[in-house]
Amino acid sequence: MEKALKRYAPIFVLPTFAAFVIGFIWPFVQGLYLSFCKFTTVDNASWVGISNYIAAIKDASFTSSFKFTVFFAVVSILSINIIAFMLATLLTQKLKGTNVFRTVFFMPNLIGGIVLGYIWQILINCLLSIIGQPILALNSTAGYWGLIILMCWQQIGYMMIIYIAGLQNVSDDLIEAAAIDGAGGWDVLWRIKIPMVMSSITICVFLTLTNSFKLFDQNLALTGGEPSHSTEMIALNIYQTFYARSGMQWKGYGQAKAVIFCVIVILISLIQLNATRSKEVQQ
């Protein structure tokens, strides 16, 4: 029976593998090739070498959008994970109505990013008008913090669920033994709970990092990069380069930006995964 399963296993793996190659590997390879070309369509491309990459690196708007994305990612990663962990710690206590609170906090994650962006655009613009401040289209500071608030509101509930699952796996016997040895609440948190849920922290930091860097629809709906591209994140900058301008050179230029962006996110994600996995406790 085992030999038969090994023999026919490739047949069952083949459909998924074929879908992966067709839907990811081939488009990625084709996109990598097109980043070295001027083109209007896939069949109408001419090789230009690394000139697209040189132009992308020299583009001031691309550099500024990358810096803005980094600043946004750092604040959103810290905010989301700290608040989500605090909520998870609170909701794993023996409190009434914890299931209701978990549901309420998780629900924003079910709403599409473009819808959330327009909803928060209306809310924030109304608030800014009431306090006599310029609206989002004229206020880069409000646009930045509006994106942070939107990202936190959407992602905290999802990360909270992951942290709850991790905290529930921490042995009560371990906590009781620490209490008997004189450990206080902060000692239990820092020396037992956090080390024991490092696998959850690895997952949540990875998800918030990648979600922050590739944020697009919320940025498009909430600020559109205004004012004067000061709140334009890197994904929106690539979109504007590729679709908002006509001409063969802009397609290849935008494709080169996309490849650079992909490589940067992969490298940062690998560094983060190695850093957090090294601190995980084997249970």
Short mmCIF file of C-alpha atoms in Angstrom, two decimals:
data_model
loop_
_atom_site.label_atom_id
_atom_site.label_comp_id
_atom_site.label_asym_id
_atom_site.label_seq_id
_atom_site.Cartn_x
_atom_site.Cartn_y
_atom_site.Cartn_z
CA MET A 1 0.00 0.00 0.00
CA GLU A 2 2.79 2.41 0.94
CA LYS A 3 4.64 1.66 -2.29
CA ALA A 4 1.50 2.30 -4.29
CA LEU A 5 1.00 5.67 -2.57
CA LYS A 6 4.57 6.71 -3.35
CA ARG A 7 4.15 5.59 -6.95
CA TYR A 8 0.93 7.52 -7.59
CA ALA A 9 1.67 10.54 -5.38
CA PRO A 10 3.01 12.63 -8.30
CA ILE A 11 -0.32 12.26 -10.07
CA PHE A 12 -2.10 14.01 -7.20
CA VAL A 13 0.63 16.63 -6.82
CA LEU A 14 0.73 17.43 -10.55
CA PRO A 15 -2.45 19.61 -10.78
CA THR A 16 -1.32 21.87 -7.92
CA PHE A 17 2.23 22.02 -9.24
CA ALA A 18 0.97 22.87 -12.75
CA ALA A 19 -1.24 25.64 -11.35
CA PHE A 20 1.74 27.00 -9.38
CA VAL A 21 3.97 27.03 -12.46
CA ILE A 22 1.32 28.59 -14.72
CA GLY A 23 0.04 31.09 -12.16
CA PHE A 24 3.30 32.11 -10.46
CA ILE A 25 6.59 30.77 -11.83
CA TRP A 26 5.99 31.52 -15.51
CA PRO A 27 4.56 35.05 -14.96
CA PHE A 28 7.45 35.83 -12.60
CA VAL A 29 10.08 34.71 -15.13
CA GLN A 30 8.28 36.59 -17.91
CA GLY A 31 8.03 39.72 -15.74
CA LEU A 32 11.75 39.47 -14.94
CA TYR A 33 12.53 39.35 -18.65
CA LEU A 34 10.23 42.28 -19.43
CA SER A 35 11.98 44.40 -16.80
CA PHE A 36 14.94 44.49 -19.22
CA CYS A 37 12.74 45.56 -22.14
CA LYS A 38 10.69 48.39 -23.55
CA PHE A 39 7.24 47.02 -24.31
CA THR A 40 3.57 47.72 -24.75
CA THR A 41 2.44 44.09 -24.71
CA VAL A 42 4.19 40.82 -23.95
CA ASP A 43 4.58 40.13 -27.68
CA ASN A 44 5.87 43.64 -28.45
CA ALA A 45 9.04 43.96 -26.39
CA SER A 46 12.53 45.14 -27.29
CA TRP A 47 15.61 44.48 -25.13
CA VAL A 48 17.20 47.56 -23.50
CA GLY A 49 19.39 45.92 -20.86
CA ILE A 50 19.69 47.45 -17.40
CA SER A 51 18.61 50.97 -18.43
CA ASN A 52 15.21 50.46 -16.79
CA TYR A 53 16.88 49.62 -13.49
CA ILE A 54 19.20 52.61 -13.71
CA ALA A 55 16.24 54.91 -14.37
CA ALA A 56 14.27 53.35 -11.49
CA ILE A 57 17.12 53.85 -9.00
CA LYS A 58 17.57 57.46 -10.12
CA ASP A 59 13.83 58.20 -9.86
CA ALA A 60 13.32 60.54 -6.89
CA SER A 61 9.64 59.60 -6.56
CA PHE A 62 10.53 55.91 -6.27
CA THR A 63 13.13 56.64 -3.59
CA SER A 64 10.77 58.87 -1.60
CA SER A 65 7.95 56.34 -1.82
CA PHE A 66 10.31 53.63 -0.56
CA LYS A 67 11.34 55.78 2.41
CA PHE A 68 7.69 56.53 3.18
CA THR A 69 6.87 52.83 2.98
CA VAL A 70 9.70 51.94 5.39
CA PHE A 71 8.56 54.55 7.93
CA PHE A 72 5.00 53.32 7.58
CA ALA A 73 6.01 49.66 7.93
CA VAL A 74 8.07 50.21 11.11
CA VAL A 75 5.28 52.05 12.93
CA SER A 76 2.50 49.74 11.72
CA ILE A 77 4.41 46.54 12.59
CA LEU A 78 5.11 47.74 16.13
CA SER A 79 1.61 49.14 16.67
CA ILE A 80 -0.28 46.16 15.32
CA ASN A 81 1.74 43.49 17.12
CA ILE A 82 1.92 45.26 20.48
CA ILE A 83 -1.79 46.07 20.57
CA ALA A 84 -2.77 42.64 19.21
CA PHE A 85 -0.64 40.89 21.84
CA MET A 86 -2.11 43.04 24.62
CA LEU A 87 -5.65 42.24 23.47
CA ALA A 88 -4.81 38.55 23.18
CA THR A 89 -3.39 38.54 26.71
CA LEU A 90 -6.53 40.23 28.00
CA LEU A 91 -8.93 37.97 26.11
CA THR A 92 -7.25 34.77 27.31
CA GLN A 93 -8.17 35.70 30.87
CA LYS A 94 -11.33 34.34 32.42
CA LEU A 95 -13.57 37.24 31.43
CA LYS A 96 -17.18 37.28 30.33
CA GLY A 97 -17.94 37.91 26.68
CA THR A 98 -14.47 37.15 25.35
CA ASN A 99 -15.86 35.37 22.28
CA VAL A 100 -17.93 38.43 21.41
CA PHE A 101 -14.90 40.71 21.70
CA ARG A 102 -12.81 38.35 19.57
CA THR A 103 -15.45 38.44 16.85
CA VAL A 104 -15.79 42.23 16.98
CA PHE A 105 -12.03 42.80 16.74
CA PHE A 106 -11.68 40.28 13.90
CA MET A 107 -14.53 41.62 11.72
CA PRO A 108 -12.63 44.55 10.08
CA ASN A 109 -10.30 42.00 8.50
CA LEU A 110 -13.23 40.66 6.50
CA ILE A 111 -13.84 44.01 4.77
CA GLY A 112 -12.05 44.74 1.51
CA GLY A 113 -9.15 47.18 1.67
CA ILE A 114 -10.55 49.52 -1.00
CA VAL A 115 -13.85 49.78 0.91
CA LEU A 116 -12.04 50.44 4.18
CA GLY A 117 -9.97 53.13 2.50
CA TYR A 118 -13.00 55.07 1.29
CA ILE A 119 -14.81 54.65 4.62
CA TRP A 120 -11.86 56.00 6.59
CA GLN A 121 -11.31 58.76 4.04
CA ILE A 122 -14.81 60.07 4.77
CA LEU A 123 -14.39 59.71 8.54
CA ILE A 124 -10.97 61.36 8.72
CA ASN A 125 -11.91 64.20 6.36
CA CYS A 126 -14.98 64.91 8.48
CA LEU A 127 -12.87 64.98 11.63
CA LEU A 128 -10.24 67.23 10.02
CA SER A 129 -12.95 69.62 8.84
CA ILE A 130 -14.44 69.81 12.34
CA ILE A 131 -11.10 70.70 13.95
CA GLY A 132 -10.23 73.14 11.16
CA GLN A 133 -7.35 71.19 9.58
CA PRO A 134 -6.70 70.60 5.85
CA ILE A 135 -8.30 67.45 4.45
CA LEU A 136 -6.26 64.38 3.48
CA ALA A 137 -5.61 65.59 -0.07
CA LEU A 138 -3.76 68.60 1.40
CA ASN A 139 -2.37 67.13 4.61
CA SER A 140 0.53 64.67 4.39
CA THR A 141 0.78 64.20 8.17
CA ALA A 142 -2.89 63.30 8.46
CA GLY A 143 -2.52 61.01 5.44
CA TYR A 144 0.37 59.15 7.07
CA TRP A 145 -1.39 58.63 10.39
CA GLY A 146 -4.63 57.86 8.61
CA LEU A 147 -2.90 54.96 6.84
CA ILE A 148 -1.46 53.77 10.15
CA ILE A 149 -4.88 53.86 11.83
CA LEU A 150 -6.51 52.09 8.89
CA MET A 151 -3.86 49.37 8.82
CA CYS A 152 -4.10 48.83 12.57
CA TRP A 153 -7.89 48.73 12.53
CA GLN A 154 -7.89 46.10 9.79
CA GLN A 155 -5.01 43.88 10.94
CA ILE A 156 -5.07 43.90 14.76
CA GLY A 157 -7.98 41.47 15.06
CA TYR A 158 -6.37 38.92 12.76
CA MET A 159 -3.03 39.02 14.58
CA MET A 160 -4.86 38.88 17.90
CA ILE A 161 -6.39 35.51 16.94
CA ILE A 162 -2.92 34.12 16.17
CA TYR A 163 -1.57 35.37 19.48
CA ILE A 164 -4.54 33.91 21.34
CA ALA A 165 -3.81 30.50 19.80
CA GLY A 166 -0.19 30.79 20.92
CA LEU A 167 -1.02 31.92 24.46
CA GLN A 168 -3.52 29.10 24.90
CA ASN A 169 -0.72 26.61 24.25
CA VAL A 170 1.35 27.93 27.15
CA SER A 171 1.09 25.35 29.92
CA ASP A 172 -0.76 26.45 33.05
CA ASP A 173 1.57 24.21 35.05
CA LEU A 174 4.54 26.23 33.86
CA ILE A 175 2.91 29.50 34.91
CA GLU A 176 1.89 28.05 38.29
CA ALA A 177 5.44 26.77 38.87
CA ALA A 178 6.81 30.23 38.11
CA ALA A 179 4.32 31.81 40.52
CA ILE A 180 5.37 29.38 43.25
CA ASP A 181 8.99 30.41 42.67
CA GLY A 182 8.00 34.02 43.26
CA ALA A 183 7.62 35.28 39.69
CA GLY A 184 5.34 38.28 39.33
CA GLY A 185 3.03 39.15 36.45
CA TRP A 186 5.72 40.95 34.44
CA ASP A 187 8.21 38.13 35.03
CA VAL A 188 5.69 35.58 33.76
CA LEU A 189 5.00 37.74 30.71
CA TRP A 190 8.61 38.44 29.72
CA ARG A 191 10.27 35.20 30.77
CA ILE A 192 7.57 32.63 30.03
CA LYS A 193 4.71 33.81 27.81
CA ILE A 194 6.65 35.83 25.24
CA PRO A 195 9.41 33.20 24.73
CA MET A 196 6.77 30.47 24.49
CA VAL A 197 4.76 32.31 21.80
CA MET A 198 7.76 33.33 19.66
CA SER A 199 6.46 31.12 16.85
CA SER A 200 3.26 33.20 16.84
CA ILE A 201 5.33 36.40 16.95
CA THR A 202 7.33 35.15 13.95
CA ILE A 203 4.15 34.59 11.95
CA CYS A 204 2.52 37.89 12.96
CA VAL A 205 5.61 40.01 12.33
CA PHE A 206 6.07 38.34 8.94
CA LEU A 207 2.45 38.96 7.97
CA THR A 208 2.41 42.58 9.13
CA LEU A 209 5.76 43.25 7.46
CA THR A 210 4.70 41.89 4.08
CA ASN A 211 1.22 43.45 4.33
CA SER A 212 2.74 46.84 5.17
CA PHE A 213 5.20 46.80 2.29
CA LYS A 214 2.71 45.64 -0.33
CA LEU A 215 -0.14 47.90 0.83
CA PHE A 216 -1.88 49.25 -2.25
CA ASP A 217 -5.67 49.39 -2.27
CA GLN A 218 -5.98 51.21 1.08
CA ASN A 219 -3.34 53.73 -0.03
CA LEU A 220 -5.12 54.28 -3.34
CA ALA A 221 -8.52 54.78 -1.70
CA LEU A 222 -7.50 56.79 1.37
CA THR A 223 -4.96 59.31 0.03
CA GLY A 224 -4.14 58.37 -3.56
CA GLY A 225 -0.59 59.48 -2.74
CA GLU A 226 -1.65 63.09 -2.19
CA PRO A 227 -0.59 65.75 -1.55
CA SER A 228 2.03 65.80 -4.30
CA HIS A 229 2.88 62.08 -3.92
CA SER A 230 4.03 62.64 -0.31
CA THR A 231 1.87 59.76 0.96
CA GLU A 232 2.51 57.50 -2.03
CA MET A 233 3.67 54.03 -1.01
CA ILE A 234 5.93 51.95 -3.21
CA ALA A 235 3.18 49.68 -4.61
CA LEU A 236 1.11 52.71 -5.65
CA ASN A 237 4.20 54.32 -7.19
CA ILE A 238 4.77 51.22 -9.32
CA TYR A 239 1.10 51.22 -10.34
CA GLN A 240 1.24 54.88 -11.34
CA THR A 241 4.42 54.32 -13.35
CA PHE A 242 3.04 51.30 -15.18
CA TYR A 243 -0.58 52.30 -15.81
CA ALA A 244 -0.84 56.08 -15.52
CA ARG A 245 1.71 56.84 -18.22
CA SER A 246 1.71 55.87 -21.89
CA GLY A 247 4.71 54.72 -23.89
CA MET A 248 6.86 51.63 -24.19
CA GLN A 249 9.57 52.93 -21.87
CA TRP A 250 7.19 53.37 -18.92
CA LYS A 251 6.04 49.75 -18.96
CA GLY A 252 9.58 48.41 -18.68
CA TYR A 253 10.41 51.13 -16.19
CA GLY A 254 7.48 50.10 -13.98
CA GLN A 255 8.35 46.43 -14.35
CA ALA A 256 11.92 47.11 -13.19
CA LYS A 257 10.55 48.90 -10.14
CA ALA A 258 8.36 45.88 -9.40
CA VAL A 259 11.33 43.49 -9.55
CA ILE A 260 13.40 45.73 -7.25
CA PHE A 261 10.45 45.92 -4.86
CA CYS A 262 10.03 42.12 -4.91
CA VAL A 263 13.72 41.51 -4.14
CA ILE A 264 13.71 44.04 -1.28
CA VAL A 265 10.61 42.51 0.36
CA ILE A 266 12.04 38.98 0.03
CA LEU A 267 15.35 40.01 1.62
CA ILE A 268 13.72 41.89 4.49
CA SER A 269 11.31 39.01 5.12
CA LEU A 270 14.13 36.44 5.20
CA ILE A 271 16.12 38.57 7.65
CA GLN A 272 13.05 38.94 9.89
CA LEU A 273 12.25 35.23 9.78
CA ASN A 274 15.80 34.25 10.70
CA ALA A 275 15.94 36.82 13.50
CA THR A 276 12.68 35.75 15.16
CA ARG A 277 13.02 32.00 14.56
CA SER A 278 16.37 32.02 16.35
CA LYS A 279 14.56 33.10 19.51
CA GLU A 280 11.82 30.48 19.37
CA VAL A 281 11.58 28.02 22.24
CA GLN A 282 11.28 24.32 21.35
CA GLN A 283 8.23 22.95 23.18
#
